[in-house]
GROMACS .gro file of C-alpha atoms in nm:
model
  271
    1MET     CA    1   0.000   0.000   0.000
    2SER     CA    2   0.282   0.241   0.077
    3ALA     CA    3   0.411   0.201  -0.279
    4ARG     CA    4   0.062   0.252  -0.422
    5ILE     CA    5   0.019   0.601  -0.282
    6GLU     CA    6   0.355   0.721  -0.410
    7ALA     CA    7   0.285   0.581  -0.757
    8ARG     CA    8  -0.059   0.741  -0.764
    9LEU     CA    9   0.078   1.079  -0.657
   10ARG     CA   10   0.355   1.069  -0.917
   11ALA     CA   11   0.103   0.986  -1.189
   12ALA     CA   12  -0.120   1.275  -1.081
   13ALA     CA   13   0.178   1.511  -1.070
   14ALA     CA   14   0.258   1.417  -1.429
   15ARG     CA   15  -0.097   1.522  -1.525
   16GLY     CA   16  -0.055   1.863  -1.364
   17GLY     CA   17  -0.069   1.801  -0.991
   18ALA     CA   18  -0.233   1.581  -0.727
   19ILE     CA   19  -0.542   1.706  -0.546
   20VAL     CA   20  -0.575   1.568  -0.193
   21PRO     CA   21  -0.882   1.687   0.000
   22PHE     CA   22  -0.909   1.643   0.377
   23VAL     CA   23  -1.209   1.578   0.600
   24VAL     CA   24  -1.248   1.455   0.957
   25LEU     CA   25  -1.399   1.109   0.976
   26GLY     CA   26  -1.735   1.111   1.152
   27ASP     CA   27  -1.802   1.479   1.081
   28PRO     CA   28  -2.085   1.565   1.127
   29ASP     CA   29  -2.197   1.204   1.175
   30LEU     CA   30  -2.100   0.861   1.045
   31THR     CA   31  -2.364   0.835   0.773
   32THR     CA   32  -2.283   1.175   0.628
   33SER     CA   33  -1.911   1.106   0.657
   34ASP     CA   34  -1.945   0.794   0.444
   35ARG     CA   35  -2.137   0.994   0.183
   36LEU     CA   36  -1.866   1.261   0.186
   37LEU     CA   37  -1.593   1.008   0.115
   38ARG     CA   38  -1.787   0.901  -0.192
   39ALA     CA   39  -1.831   1.263  -0.299
   40LEU     CA   40  -1.461   1.341  -0.267
   41CYS     CA   41  -1.383   1.053  -0.500
   42GLU     CA   42  -1.662   1.152  -0.739
   43GLY     CA   43  -1.507   1.498  -0.756
   44GLY     CA   44  -1.185   1.346  -0.888
   45ALA     CA   45  -0.959   1.342  -0.580
   46ASP     CA   46  -0.628   1.170  -0.647
   47CYS     CA   47  -0.585   1.074  -0.282
   48LEU     CA   48  -0.773   1.139   0.042
   49GLU     CA   49  -0.625   1.271   0.363
   50LEU     CA   50  -0.855   1.187   0.653
   51GLY     CA   51  -0.843   1.284   1.017
   52LEU     CA   52  -0.936   1.075   1.317
   53PRO     CA   53  -1.134   1.306   1.547
   54PHE     CA   54  -0.930   1.419   1.845
   55SER     CA   55  -1.011   1.648   2.134
   56ASP     CA   56  -0.693   1.857   2.126
   57PRO     CA   57  -0.539   1.873   1.775
   58PRO     CA   58  -0.242   2.111   1.810
   59ALA     CA   59  -0.165   2.139   1.437
   60ASP     CA   60  -0.519   2.236   1.340
   61GLY     CA   61  -0.695   2.569   1.325
   62PRO     CA   62  -1.052   2.650   1.432
   63VAL     CA   63  -1.234   2.506   1.129
   64ILE     CA   64  -1.089   2.157   1.171
   65GLN     CA   65  -1.108   2.179   1.550
   66ALA     CA   66  -1.482   2.240   1.514
   67ALA     CA   67  -1.508   1.936   1.287
   68ASP     CA   68  -1.336   1.725   1.553
   69VAL     CA   69  -1.589   1.847   1.810
   70ARG     CA   70  -1.884   1.767   1.583
   71ALA     CA   71  -1.753   1.417   1.517
   72LEU     CA   72  -1.684   1.346   1.884
   73ASP     CA   73  -2.021   1.490   1.990
   74ALA     CA   74  -2.184   1.252   1.740
   75GLY     CA   75  -2.017   0.964   1.924
   76THR     CA   76  -1.750   0.882   1.665
   77ARG     CA   77  -1.477   0.657   1.796
   78VAL     CA   78  -1.164   0.512   1.637
   79ASP     CA   79  -1.336   0.178   1.569
   80ASP     CA   80  -1.608   0.365   1.378
   81CYS     CA   81  -1.341   0.534   1.169
   82PHE     CA   82  -1.188   0.203   1.073
   83THR     CA   83  -1.533   0.082   0.970
   84LEU     CA   84  -1.565   0.384   0.738
   85LEU     CA   85  -1.218   0.321   0.600
   86ARG     CA   86  -1.290  -0.044   0.525
   87ALA     CA   87  -1.607   0.054   0.342
   88HIS     CA   88  -1.413   0.305   0.134
   89ALA     CA   89  -1.146   0.048   0.047
   90GLU     CA   90  -1.408  -0.201  -0.066
   91ARG     CA   91  -1.558   0.037  -0.323
   92SER     CA   92  -1.269   0.260  -0.430
   93ASP     CA   93  -0.901   0.244  -0.520
   94VAL     CA   94  -0.838   0.608  -0.423
   95PRO     CA   95  -0.549   0.592  -0.173
   96VAL     CA   96  -0.595   0.711   0.185
   97SER     CA   97  -0.355   0.888   0.417
   98LEU     CA   98  -0.451   0.942   0.780
   99LEU     CA   99  -0.357   1.250   0.980
  100VAL     CA  100  -0.360   1.154   1.347
  101TYR     CA  101  -0.215   1.249   1.684
  102TRP     CA  102   0.016   1.031   1.888
  103ASN     CA  103  -0.220   0.989   2.182
  104LEU     CA  104  -0.467   0.802   1.960
  105VAL     CA  105  -0.194   0.567   1.840
  106LEU     CA  106  -0.071   0.501   2.194
  107GLN     CA  107  -0.420   0.440   2.329
  108ARG     CA  108  -0.478   0.168   2.071
  109GLY     CA  109  -0.126   0.026   2.091
  110VAL     CA  110   0.130   0.115   1.826
  111ASP     CA  111   0.151  -0.220   1.648
  112ARG     CA  112  -0.225  -0.275   1.667
  113PHE     CA  113  -0.293   0.070   1.528
  114TYR     CA  114  -0.081   0.016   1.218
  115ALA     CA  115  -0.212  -0.338   1.174
  116ASP     CA  116  -0.567  -0.200   1.182
  117CYS     CA  117  -0.468   0.067   0.930
  118ALA     CA  118  -0.337  -0.196   0.692
  119ALA     CA  119  -0.649  -0.411   0.735
  120ALA     CA  120  -0.866  -0.107   0.655
  121GLY     CA  121  -0.676  -0.025   0.336
  122VAL     CA  122  -0.490   0.280   0.470
  123ASP     CA  123  -0.185   0.364   0.259
  124ALA     CA  124  -0.007   0.620   0.477
  125VAL     CA  125  -0.015   0.778   0.823
  126LEU     CA  126   0.112   1.118   0.936
  127VAL     CA  127   0.133   1.151   1.315
  128ALA     CA  128   0.134   1.528   1.329
  129ASP     CA  129   0.272   1.572   1.680
  130LEU     CA  130   0.530   1.292   1.676
  131PRO     CA  131   0.887   1.430   1.659
  132LEU     CA  132   1.136   1.259   1.433
  133GLU     CA  133   1.355   1.179   1.732
  134HIS     CA  134   1.078   0.968   1.892
  135SER     CA  135   0.934   0.812   1.577
  136GLY     CA  136   1.128   0.487   1.571
  137GLU     CA  137   0.855   0.262   1.710
  138ALA     CA  138   0.589   0.411   1.485
  139VAL     CA  139   0.805   0.391   1.172
  140ALA     CA  140   0.897   0.029   1.245
  141ALA     CA  141   0.532  -0.070   1.296
  142ALA     CA  142   0.424   0.121   0.985
  143ARG     CA  143   0.682  -0.053   0.769
  144THR     CA  144   0.600  -0.393   0.919
  145HIS     CA  145   0.239  -0.353   0.809
  146GLY     CA  146   0.307  -0.188   0.472
  147VAL     CA  147   0.190   0.159   0.570
  148ALA     CA  148   0.390   0.463   0.458
  149PRO     CA  149   0.514   0.681   0.746
  150VAL     CA  150   0.470   1.047   0.645
  151PHE     CA  151   0.642   1.348   0.801
  152LEU     CA  152   0.598   1.725   0.796
  153ALA     CA  153   0.861   1.941   0.627
  154THR     CA  154   0.840   2.305   0.735
  155PRO     CA  155   1.015   2.622   0.619
  156VAL     CA  156   1.220   2.619   0.940
  157SER     CA  157   1.336   2.256   0.900
  158SER     CA  158   1.711   2.244   0.840
  159ASP     CA  159   1.864   2.063   0.544
  160ALA     CA  160   1.998   1.797   0.780
  161ARG     CA  161   1.655   1.743   0.929
  162ILE     CA  162   1.490   1.713   0.587
  163ARG     CA  163   1.745   1.448   0.489
  164ALA     CA  164   1.675   1.260   0.814
  165LEU     CA  165   1.298   1.283   0.760
  166SER     CA  166   1.337   1.152   0.406
  167GLU     CA  167   1.533   0.851   0.527
  168ARG     CA  168   1.241   0.745   0.749
  169ALA     CA  169   0.950   0.866   0.537
  170ALA     CA  170   0.769   0.695   0.254
  171GLY     CA  171   0.480   0.789   0.026
  172TYR     CA  172   0.535   1.166   0.030
  173LEU     CA  173   0.648   1.461   0.239
  174TYR     CA  174   0.383   1.699   0.370
  175VAL     CA  175   0.521   2.045   0.297
  176THR     CA  176   0.371   2.325   0.504
  177ALA     CA  177   0.319   2.633   0.290
  178ARG     CA  178   0.347   2.851   0.601
  179VAL     CA  179   0.442   2.830   0.967
  180GLY     CA  180   0.141   2.791   1.196
  181VAL     CA  181  -0.173   2.579   1.204
  182THR     CA  182  -0.413   2.462   0.937
  183GLY     CA  183  -0.669   2.705   0.802
  184ASP     CA  184  -0.780   2.849   0.471
  185ARG     CA  185  -0.705   3.207   0.374
  186ALA     CA  186  -0.792   3.437   0.086
  187ASP     CA  187  -0.765   3.240  -0.239
  188GLU     CA  188  -0.437   3.386  -0.359
  189GLY     CA  189  -0.292   3.330  -0.703
  190GLY     CA  190   0.027   3.439  -0.869
  191ALA     CA  191   0.388   3.355  -0.808
  192ASP     CA  192   0.518   3.290  -0.457
  193PRO     CA  193   0.898   3.327  -0.468
  194GLN     CA  194   0.947   3.208  -0.111
  195LEU     CA  195   0.746   2.890  -0.167
  196THR     CA  196   0.919   2.830  -0.500
  197ALA     CA  197   1.257   2.854  -0.328
  198GLU     CA  198   1.142   2.624  -0.046
  199ILE     CA  199   1.013   2.358  -0.286
  200ALA     CA  200   1.340   2.377  -0.482
  201ARG     CA  201   1.535   2.330  -0.158
  202LEU     CA  202   1.330   2.027  -0.060
  203ARG     CA  203   1.354   1.883  -0.410
  204GLY     CA  204   1.731   1.882  -0.373
  205LEU     CA  205   1.710   1.697  -0.040
  206SER     CA  206   1.438   1.435  -0.097
  207ASP     CA  207   1.324   1.209  -0.378
  208LEU     CA  208   0.972   1.177  -0.235
  209PRO     CA  209   0.666   1.352  -0.385
  210LEU     CA  210   0.609   1.690  -0.222
  211LEU     CA  211   0.250   1.771  -0.122
  212CYS     CA  212   0.184   2.124  -0.003
  213GLY     CA  213  -0.076   2.208   0.261
  214PHE     CA  214  -0.180   2.478   0.513
  215GLY     CA  215  -0.368   2.779   0.381
  216ILE     CA  216  -0.479   2.641   0.042
  217SER     CA  217  -0.830   2.771  -0.012
  218GLY     CA  218  -0.934   2.720  -0.373
  219PRO     CA  219  -0.834   2.693  -0.739
  220GLU     CA  220  -0.604   2.997  -0.741
  221SER     CA  221  -0.403   2.886  -0.441
  222VAL     CA  222  -0.383   2.534  -0.588
  223ARG     CA  223  -0.228   2.686  -0.899
  224ARG     CA  224   0.005   2.888  -0.680
  225VAL     CA  225   0.155   2.589  -0.501
  226LEU     CA  226   0.173   2.377  -0.815
  227ASP     CA  227   0.340   2.659  -1.006
  228ALA     CA  228   0.589   2.679  -0.719
  229GLY     CA  229   0.690   2.321  -0.799
  230ALA     CA  230   0.486   2.108  -0.559
  231ASP     CA  231   0.362   1.771  -0.680
  232GLY     CA  232   0.021   1.824  -0.524
  233ALA     CA  233  -0.198   2.027  -0.293
  234ILE     CA  234  -0.366   1.917   0.030
  235VAL     CA  235  -0.685   2.114   0.094
  236GLY     CA  236  -0.842   2.077   0.437
  237SER     CA  237  -1.017   2.370   0.603
  238ALA     CA  238  -1.177   2.491   0.279
  239VAL     CA  239  -1.337   2.148   0.232
  240VAL     CA  240  -1.439   2.112   0.597
  241ARG     CA  241  -1.595   2.458   0.589
  242ARG     CA  242  -1.830   2.341   0.314
  243VAL     CA  243  -1.930   2.041   0.525
  244ALA     CA  244  -2.013   2.273   0.816
  245GLU     CA  245  -2.218   2.503   0.593
  246HIS     CA  246  -2.449   2.212   0.504
  247ALA     CA  247  -2.472   2.040   0.842
  248GLY     CA  248  -2.791   1.839   0.863
  249ASP     CA  249  -2.820   1.784   0.486
  250ALA     CA  250  -2.591   1.504   0.375
  251GLU     CA  251  -2.672   1.533   0.006
  252ALA     CA  252  -2.617   1.909   0.001
  253ALA     CA  253  -2.285   1.866   0.181
  254ALA     CA  254  -2.183   1.594  -0.063
  255ALA     CA  255  -2.277   1.808  -0.362
  256ALA     CA  256  -2.084   2.104  -0.225
  257VAL     CA  257  -1.761   1.915  -0.161
  258ARG     CA  258  -1.786   1.721  -0.489
  259ALA     CA  259  -1.818   2.044  -0.687
  260PHE     CA  260  -1.537   2.211  -0.491
  261VAL     CA  261  -1.296   1.920  -0.539
  262ALA     CA  262  -1.382   1.912  -0.910
  263SER     CA  263  -1.288   2.281  -0.933
  264LEU     CA  264  -0.952   2.207  -0.769
  265VAL     CA  265  -0.885   1.918  -1.007
  266ALA     CA  266  -0.968   2.142  -1.302
  267ALA     CA  267  -0.727   2.407  -1.174
  268ALA     CA  268  -0.449   2.151  -1.148
  269ARG     CA  269  -0.508   2.002  -1.491
  270ASP     CA  270  -0.570   2.326  -1.681
  271ARG     CA  271  -0.261   2.523  -1.585
   0.00000   0.00000   0.00000
């Protein structure tokens, strides 16, 4: 599975760029969440990044924090998330990467967590708050079960650290387009010299696909990060915001995210 996601991302990059939407599993409820996974694929997503709901997600801004609260208030638990993931894997070959926090992995047991990921068809896992220096057990379990361990590469990461991350990582590197937490911002287009320079730096240090996230809000910002040299764009808060706007109407939420993802795919392919 870890090889599948890298191959899929490289193929999408060759077509203009990979589009990777993010939602929180169980938001706003399990039935709607399952419908949303279908809609993301119907919109043309090349890969899905999915969050396990967590009460204190330090890398996430207010939009995704609110999604975590909705999912937890609806009673979503990790076992429910794996049920959703298995259902997705049975009907779709769109790869899945999970964004999780270390407490959830520890609570389940590290080896069991990655074994359950593999059984549910998960291709990759990013543990957002797990430092490289303490990642040995997680990386070993991930590789044992064929799951790609993903790491964050930030603008303040040194060259030596990027090389060390790349030695442990598989699938792709998650490149943060800015320092801070997740969250959409005004849909900016045009050249971004700083991001272009950062992608070029990372390209010289790692052979993995580079997916850019944090602050990507729509078609223009997708073009911006792809024009800067990224292999793909991860879009989270802008997708989750559309889910929140249609809470209580699963079909309206599905239609909104499907249309939005389709617009991002068009932006990537039509540059």
